[in-house]
XYZ file of C-alpha atoms in Angstrom:
401
model
C -118.662 -36.449 122.568
C -121.334 -37.703 124.955
C -118.734 -38.769 127.509
C -117.006 -35.401 127.364
C -120.241 -33.473 127.812
C -121.203 -35.671 130.758
C -117.841 -35.106 132.435
C -118.014 -31.340 131.987
C -121.552 -31.316 133.380
C -120.390 -33.133 136.521
C -117.583 -30.673 137.041
C -119.899 -27.698 136.817
C -122.319 -29.292 139.274
C -119.523 -30.072 141.713
C -118.154 -26.543 141.561
C -121.607 -25.112 142.074
C -122.155 -27.184 145.201
C -118.863 -26.306 146.824
C -119.042 -22.587 145.982
C -120.430 -21.699 149.412
C -117.804 -21.436 152.182
C -117.744 -24.001 154.968
C -119.645 -26.662 153.010
C -118.854 -29.803 151.049
C -120.918 -32.494 149.299
C -121.430 -35.822 151.003
C -119.644 -38.807 149.487
C -122.613 -41.040 150.364
C -125.628 -39.200 148.940
C -124.341 -35.922 147.459
C -126.131 -33.833 150.089
C -124.483 -30.513 150.956
C -122.888 -30.772 154.408
C -121.585 -28.316 156.988
C -119.574 -28.991 160.113
C -121.087 -28.942 163.587
C -117.842 -27.615 165.059
C -116.966 -31.020 166.582
C -115.093 -33.252 164.062
C -115.916 -36.438 165.974
C -119.621 -35.541 165.940
C -119.413 -34.941 162.185
C -117.969 -38.426 161.787
C -120.753 -40.035 163.851
C -123.648 -38.446 161.962
C -122.253 -39.261 158.527
C -119.686 -36.583 157.705
C -121.500 -33.466 158.888
C -124.883 -31.821 159.275
C -126.813 -31.724 155.993
C -128.105 -28.351 154.823
C -131.868 -28.165 155.237
C -131.996 -30.607 158.162
C -132.597 -30.422 161.904
C -130.305 -31.833 164.605
C -131.997 -32.447 167.947
C -129.813 -32.717 171.060
C -131.302 -34.300 174.182
C -129.821 -32.235 176.991
C -127.966 -33.600 179.967
C -129.452 -32.799 183.347
C -127.234 -29.785 184.016
C -127.213 -28.521 180.386
C -123.452 -28.020 180.478
C -122.437 -30.303 177.608
C -125.474 -29.695 175.392
C -124.857 -25.966 175.730
C -121.243 -26.643 174.749
C -122.346 -28.342 171.519
C -124.523 -25.346 170.700
C -121.581 -22.989 171.207
C -119.367 -25.139 168.986
C -122.010 -24.984 166.261
C -122.222 -21.183 166.468
C -118.431 -20.763 166.637
C -117.974 -22.887 163.518
C -120.455 -20.680 161.711
C -118.454 -17.568 162.578
C -115.200 -19.095 161.321
C -116.877 -20.171 158.069
C -118.547 -16.781 157.567
C -122.117 -18.070 157.861
C -125.064 -16.016 159.061
C -126.351 -16.849 162.541
C -129.686 -16.952 164.317
C -129.609 -17.691 168.059
C -132.826 -18.116 170.048
C -133.212 -18.626 173.777
C -135.715 -18.104 176.567
C -133.278 -18.473 179.465
C -129.952 -16.800 178.663
C -129.665 -13.848 176.327
C -128.084 -14.745 172.966
C -125.433 -12.076 173.571
C -124.263 -14.039 176.625
C -123.970 -17.182 174.518
C -121.887 -15.279 171.967
C -119.562 -14.032 174.686
C -118.899 -17.633 175.792
C -117.881 -18.982 172.376
C -114.556 -20.892 172.391
C -111.572 -19.476 170.554
C -110.414 -21.243 167.363
C -107.214 -23.288 167.421
C -104.576 -23.718 164.742
C -104.240 -27.162 163.172
C -100.546 -27.463 163.961
C -101.260 -26.964 167.658
C -103.681 -29.883 167.622
C -101.274 -32.122 165.726
C -98.442 -31.295 168.116
C -100.589 -32.024 171.161
C -101.839 -35.306 169.723
C -98.325 -36.432 168.758
C -96.969 -35.521 172.183
C -99.827 -37.417 173.781
C -99.115 -40.518 171.696
C -95.406 -40.337 172.526
C -96.104 -39.968 176.246
C -98.553 -42.860 176.163
C -96.038 -45.062 174.357
C -93.347 -44.206 176.928
C -95.705 -44.931 179.800
C -96.771 -48.235 178.274
C -93.159 -49.278 177.669
C -92.006 -48.386 181.166
C -94.992 -49.984 182.842
C -94.674 -53.153 180.785
C -91.012 -53.421 181.720
C -91.842 -53.188 185.422
C -94.806 -55.519 185.414
C -94.398 -59.210 185.019
C -95.999 -61.145 182.203
C -98.331 -62.896 184.674
C -99.963 -59.659 185.948
C -102.732 -60.076 183.388
C -104.421 -63.145 181.963
C -102.614 -64.655 178.973
C -105.664 -64.336 176.717
C -105.515 -60.533 176.982
C -101.815 -60.105 176.232
C -101.940 -60.476 172.452
C -105.112 -58.489 171.858
C -104.674 -55.416 169.621
C -105.063 -51.950 171.078
C -108.603 -50.614 170.773
C -108.884 -47.588 168.496
C -111.123 -45.189 170.421
C -110.750 -42.028 168.351
C -113.390 -41.274 165.738
C -111.570 -39.653 162.834
C -111.820 -39.668 159.067
C -109.181 -39.351 156.388
C -110.325 -35.862 155.407
C -111.061 -33.691 158.445
C -113.999 -31.328 158.168
C -114.380 -28.383 160.526
C -112.122 -26.643 163.022
C -110.855 -27.168 166.551
C -111.498 -24.792 169.446
C -109.966 -23.961 172.807
C -112.559 -24.161 175.575
C -110.303 -22.353 178.051
C -110.319 -19.189 175.897
C -113.130 -17.116 174.435
C -113.474 -15.896 170.874
C -112.444 -12.313 170.180
C -115.113 -9.688 169.628
C -113.649 -8.890 166.193
C -114.473 -12.383 164.968
C -117.944 -12.244 166.496
C -118.805 -9.024 164.657
C -117.424 -10.310 161.349
C -120.656 -12.165 160.510
C -124.306 -11.225 160.447
C -125.921 -12.467 163.675
C -129.616 -12.349 164.570
C -130.900 -12.971 168.084
C -134.254 -13.936 169.543
C -134.808 -13.549 173.295
C -138.324 -14.547 174.304
C -138.715 -12.176 177.319
C -138.066 -9.256 174.969
C -140.711 -10.458 172.493
C -143.605 -10.722 174.966
C -145.726 -7.544 174.816
C -146.982 -5.730 177.885
C -150.596 -5.922 176.746
C -152.318 -9.261 177.399
C -152.437 -11.497 174.330
C -153.636 -14.986 173.572
C -151.095 -17.510 174.758
C -152.024 -19.961 171.994
C -152.509 -19.353 168.275
C -153.749 -22.371 166.373
C -152.764 -24.807 169.175
C -149.245 -23.310 169.183
C -148.182 -21.140 172.102
C -147.158 -17.520 171.709
C -143.407 -18.109 172.053
C -143.281 -20.706 169.291
C -145.349 -18.524 166.952
C -143.066 -15.520 167.440
C -139.948 -17.667 166.959
C -141.281 -19.302 163.805
C -142.216 -15.942 162.289
C -138.783 -14.504 163.103
C -137.017 -17.408 161.374
C -139.340 -17.184 158.386
C -138.756 -13.448 158.023
C -134.963 -13.785 158.040
C -135.006 -16.646 155.512
C -137.181 -14.677 153.092
C -135.716 -11.190 153.516
C -132.057 -12.193 153.348
C -132.374 -14.572 150.420
C -131.849 -17.933 152.113
C -134.966 -19.405 150.513
C -133.507 -19.284 147.004
C -136.600 -17.769 145.399
C -135.262 -14.217 144.999
C -132.671 -13.012 142.480
C -129.059 -13.900 143.273
C -127.609 -10.413 143.662
C -124.844 -11.601 145.995
C -122.949 -14.741 146.867
C -125.080 -17.454 148.442
C -124.495 -18.187 152.091
C -125.677 -20.533 154.854
C -127.919 -19.620 157.782
C -127.110 -21.463 161.018
C -130.005 -21.605 163.492
C -129.359 -22.474 167.132
C -132.248 -22.790 169.610
C -131.443 -23.341 173.266
C -133.580 -25.506 175.602
C -136.720 -25.611 173.455
C -139.703 -27.216 175.184
C -138.853 -25.945 178.658
C -141.264 -24.071 180.905
C -139.585 -20.773 180.000
C -140.934 -21.147 176.455
C -144.461 -21.391 177.869
C -144.683 -25.120 177.234
C -146.037 -27.546 179.808
C -144.777 -30.818 178.314
C -142.271 -31.096 181.149
C -144.723 -30.407 183.976
C -146.973 -33.464 183.909
C -147.574 -36.639 181.975
C -150.704 -35.338 180.220
C -149.923 -31.731 179.226
C -152.614 -29.439 177.863
C -150.446 -28.235 174.964
C -149.068 -31.631 173.967
C -149.054 -30.752 170.261
C -147.593 -27.251 170.501
C -143.967 -28.382 170.274
C -144.633 -30.913 167.532
C -146.490 -28.368 165.386
C -143.590 -25.955 165.715
C -141.079 -28.610 164.649
C -143.284 -29.607 161.722
C -143.434 -26.013 160.457
C -139.724 -25.400 161.124
C -138.725 -28.519 159.234
C -140.689 -27.302 156.218
C -138.788 -24.000 156.296
C -135.433 -25.775 156.538
C -136.163 -28.088 153.610
C -136.704 -25.185 151.231
C -133.832 -22.950 152.394
C -130.052 -22.839 152.706
C -130.098 -23.289 156.451
C -129.354 -25.856 159.144
C -130.617 -25.963 162.712
C -129.511 -27.381 166.060
C -132.062 -27.536 168.891
C -131.413 -28.610 172.473
C -134.413 -30.100 174.283
C -134.657 -31.088 177.988
C -135.937 -34.570 177.158
C -135.324 -35.812 180.706
C -138.147 -33.525 181.917
C -140.730 -34.759 179.405
C -142.609 -37.581 181.114
C -144.877 -38.509 178.233
C -143.021 -40.936 175.966
C -145.452 -40.308 173.116
C -144.365 -36.662 172.980
C -140.708 -37.717 172.862
C -141.486 -40.112 170.011
C -143.256 -37.448 167.970
C -140.446 -34.952 168.556
C -137.862 -37.490 167.377
C -139.828 -38.344 164.235
C -140.091 -34.662 163.333
C -136.305 -34.299 163.571
C -133.720 -35.539 161.110
C -130.851 -36.370 163.468
C -131.338 -37.078 167.176
C -128.505 -37.513 169.676
C -128.556 -37.773 173.453
C -126.069 -36.780 176.139
C -126.033 -38.725 179.415
C -123.700 -36.952 181.814
C -121.992 -38.685 184.727
C -122.395 -35.636 186.994
C -124.085 -36.504 190.294
C -124.551 -40.147 189.256
C -123.129 -43.487 190.382
C -121.007 -43.745 187.243
C -119.074 -40.607 188.194
C -117.117 -42.568 190.845
C -116.987 -45.802 188.869
C -113.354 -46.511 187.848
C -114.568 -47.962 184.540
C -115.739 -44.552 183.333
C -112.933 -42.488 184.837
C -111.693 -41.385 181.389
C -115.093 -40.108 180.233
C -117.626 -37.472 181.259
C -120.746 -39.144 179.912
C -122.353 -41.482 177.403
C -123.213 -40.409 173.872
C -126.361 -41.921 172.350
C -127.249 -41.866 168.651
C -131.052 -41.983 168.622
C -131.737 -41.355 164.953
C -129.848 -40.679 161.715
C -131.366 -39.186 158.550
C -132.043 -41.026 155.307
C -131.307 -38.430 152.646
C -131.346 -39.377 148.954
C -130.881 -43.058 149.859
C -132.833 -46.013 151.214
C -130.805 -46.547 154.383
C -129.018 -44.223 156.791
C -125.303 -44.094 157.469
C -124.955 -46.281 160.574
C -121.862 -45.697 162.774
C -119.360 -48.484 163.391
C -120.480 -48.945 166.997
C -123.307 -47.726 169.201
C -121.188 -47.731 172.358
C -119.952 -44.152 172.421
C -118.820 -41.816 175.179
C -117.782 -38.182 175.289
C -115.245 -36.276 177.319
C -114.269 -32.653 177.596
C -110.515 -32.308 177.617
C -108.622 -29.184 178.531
C -109.214 -27.800 175.062
C -111.324 -30.284 173.116
C -114.733 -31.938 173.232
C -114.392 -35.393 171.706
C -116.591 -38.442 171.147
C -114.859 -41.812 171.393
C -115.661 -45.491 171.290
C -116.467 -46.810 174.741
C -114.663 -50.003 175.685
C -114.377 -51.699 179.050
C -111.047 -52.856 180.524
C -110.444 -56.609 181.000
C -111.986 -58.006 184.144
C -108.674 -59.411 185.428
C -106.529 -56.378 184.668
C -104.981 -54.215 187.338
C -107.166 -51.253 186.384
C -110.254 -52.945 187.851
C -110.276 -54.088 191.442
C -112.221 -57.077 192.752
C -114.696 -54.804 194.496
C -115.626 -53.204 191.167
C -116.211 -56.489 189.314
C -119.998 -56.237 189.756
C -119.823 -52.841 188.071
C -117.950 -54.430 185.185
C -120.652 -57.057 184.802
C -123.416 -54.458 184.916
C -121.634 -52.258 182.389
C -121.002 -55.223 180.108
C -124.726 -55.997 180.107
C -125.458 -52.356 179.310
C -123.081 -52.344 176.355
C -124.156 -55.712 175.033
C -127.811 -54.658 174.940
C -127.058 -52.190 172.160
C -124.823 -54.456 170.087
C -127.439 -56.868 168.751
C -129.404 -59.917 169.698
C -126.340 -62.124 169.597
C -124.980 -60.552 172.771
C -128.200 -60.889 174.736
C -128.750 -63.574 177.300
C -125.095 -64.334 177.939
C -123.932 -64.253 181.488
C -120.744 -62.649 182.719
C -117.916 -65.193 182.935
C -115.367 -65.080 185.720
C -112.115 -66.971 185.193
């Protein structure tokens, strides 16, 4: 009888967790997860973004790819029927909604991927038939093909077409709240700081707190309707447009304004059915201590290093990618250790329709894809990759056969 009662109790708990749309429990720690809108990003951070946590995205210099991740996050919330809260001090949230990618059907993705694999296999077969067996060193001939795609057995989330925008009918199907800082600043002069937190952060924190309490995302009120998830997206927090000076000099006057806001926001997220993604221009913040405090006050921290206007943009080694993807920090929820990815050498690329994160691997030094003039770049890139793979790879020089 005890075994039967225990089994029935587990079933009721499992059904209660998965009752909300667009969520699923984690197989590692039982935490309720939601998709970020990018399946490869869900795989990297442990299966998805945990409810009640904060994902911090270090922006690339031109904000193109970090803004894309924010739009994927919002678009996934619309498809799942979640409530939205979009905050910005630069672009109006309505403009961000108008730029959301259109959802794709699963069969379209599978057809494209299968066609791509078939075309690659044909190209490899034809090229191998034309090339002689001595065109590449013998030690590289029998190596297995590197698996670059980051996929799991059970896909979580949806795919989107970047070349098309989401229809207005889908956008109006969910409850969306917006916060545009220029509209919140009153005409009468007010104090720019309240309790060592600037005016913009105070207004934003109060707006989030009001929505969580009034719409029942805190869980304290009576459950008169089906429970839902609140997705919070904040664009370019910490920039000058928010009234923060952490990116102006090395010793800013309001050095603790951003950290106090994140501390208070994290407390709201922990006690509510909500999840948040924040993009921060970390490349503008000169004080490393501020960056360290911001990272510690976040649950998951990732960084985007774009190849735009850099030396790596013309490097043939990185011709298949648009930038490097860095995993700065992963959360430790209901466990002693965090879910560490298989490799730290990751890169991202924006295809015609998809934004994907893949394993970064360098071509063999003696292959035809790398010329002799680019061999120093191979050595430099190999040192860069080996620095993040452990102490065993440090100190070894590049070998030339």
